[in-house]
């Protein structure tokens, strides 16, 4: 029995059907069958399918005796399928390369759920593409298994059958089929979403949804668009049979109302002469399914207005409203055409500050002044902090100051001089400091003078691609400046064009050309950073200064860290430190920490340390408020979290390289590894060379912790090999070594 059965109905698609079938057969995944259904097609579709089937045994062709319509053809395909899962593909659409292997991996990681939801892109005949805004919704879903009915925004997605994978026994038990007529997907889709108890999401484009110049069913004017009223009657009958709560009914009511508006607005659907009649039937449908919604707390204002128009107003009134509603976006653009030029004009005031800075650069350099900063002035930590705190001991003649946000200045030791990234005093520091220490680049406004020395400390051993190595990626802008997130439209990352990308990276290299020294903690990092940032600087293979605290830690240091964080006496502390996901927004918190704690014996506590660009969500904050989870992000840097933790759970974060110095267990939680590696890119296969046990889903993670496998023989062997490769230069003397070699010249 194959894992996947792809059902492909064919009617009048002789120009496209071969591409549709071959997009399945040419995937890098072979455990699949194609059930192609010739729906009594009047063209050559059937014979084309027979030709393909004669050459590939994975293809079976059903020739229906009479036309059954798209819904009937799909039903016939499902009845003939033998796969564990069903996937629908229309005869004029295709699957994106690599989709089936990604689906199979996600199903396995999700412990083979009843449903998988994926994304699609519209593809036009002239080569234009547009990725569905479903990205935004799929990114917000639980990264593990979820119940669709608990995520009502899923019901906002286009109600099509072709953006999901269905477990065949789930469909059989449910007994749901496609009706005849137009809009056959509506009842099927909402019944499935209401019924599924286990689902996972795959936030990548799988379906390439062809937008034909002519010939698509829904894009053609026809009285059969009136079928939609029966479809929504079926949906509300389903809601009645399931005694669905009022909030869910209201949500689907809004979906229905907005769907009717969309059809009326579409010039090519309902013929013009029939639109008043369509409107009247829509009014009857809206009235028929209306209820007293006053007790529903969250309501959509626009949907309520449209519903009131259907209930109380004529078709002529609707047309007036529709014209006004369509003018909203042009009106916003008109306001923007005034606002943005005004804002740009105000920004020119900055040029005065740069003239001031130019004058200050005529003053002599202060040979004893060192300017520190980390992560664009956002805190007090990482390698710059370690060097700063070592400075009085090794070079007491040098004075340290910080470039830091005003809101974070409280983190500095009392009396520490500081300037803010947007303040005028920073110009004096830029002009006169001798040494500049940062784990990222200083702003482009900083102009390095002859005699000034720039130390780039880096901020972790790189697993994901960085610098020039990620230049062609859609998330390239985060490699230039991770604080500035990539532009999105409807939740989808908008790739920057080649010309803009080149400018971005030219500026990156221009800032990196200011480096005199760069710090490395292992030979792998030296090699990797060298081609990621090919500039003229010298390497300090000193180890990371921040890791001195780990190498030199005593039992007293560990006890102090546990006390600082509030770890109970005798508790087993698990540090959860995930990285950021650029391509889909921040969905880094991928573990159900509450469920994990419930499954573990008493005496376990979880310390959560969010990525520096991320924050904990409401569910995590609730766990922190309950005392079951400790907020590790409240301490300025991660070192106390490392020292306090007995076990580290991370994904693709550089925390694994630092924590390995403690020689404590590390679990790699890699539920989205294929997608992460494809969208962000990595330098090596972490799952082939992990620092310990690998868990691909919550069940495997729980089993590893409960069984003790997380610190078994295999885990220790992997950790030893990992430490040998990546803990090469860290000996506890990195901070002093950097100060002596660069600032004291010894």
GROMACS .gro file of C-alpha atoms in nm, residues 371-377 384 403 436-443 454-458:
model
   22
  371UNK     CA    1   3.320   5.153   2.273
  372UNK     CA    2   3.118   4.833   2.322
  373UNK     CA    3   2.783   4.727   2.181
  374UNK     CA    4   2.586   4.410   2.113
  375UNK     CA    5   2.294   4.334   1.882
  376UNK     CA    6   2.241   4.690   1.755
  377UNK     CA    7   2.244   4.840   2.102
  384UNK     CA    8   3.138   4.229   2.414
  403UNK     CA    9   2.628   5.209   2.280
  436UNK     CA   10   3.524   4.933   1.880
  437UNK     CA   11   3.389   4.598   2.003
  438UNK     CA   12   3.062   4.457   1.869
  439UNK     CA   13   2.906   4.119   1.790
  440UNK     CA   14   2.731   4.269   1.484
  441UNK     CA   15   2.813   4.568   1.266
  442UNK     CA   16   2.796   4.924   1.388
  443UNK     CA   17   2.559   5.150   1.197
  454UNK     CA   18   3.741   4.741   1.515
  455UNK     CA   19   3.700   4.397   1.680
  456UNK     CA   20   3.416   4.184   1.543
  457UNK     CA   21   3.341   3.925   1.811
  458UNK     CA   22   3.069   3.736   1.616
   0.00000   0.00000   0.00000
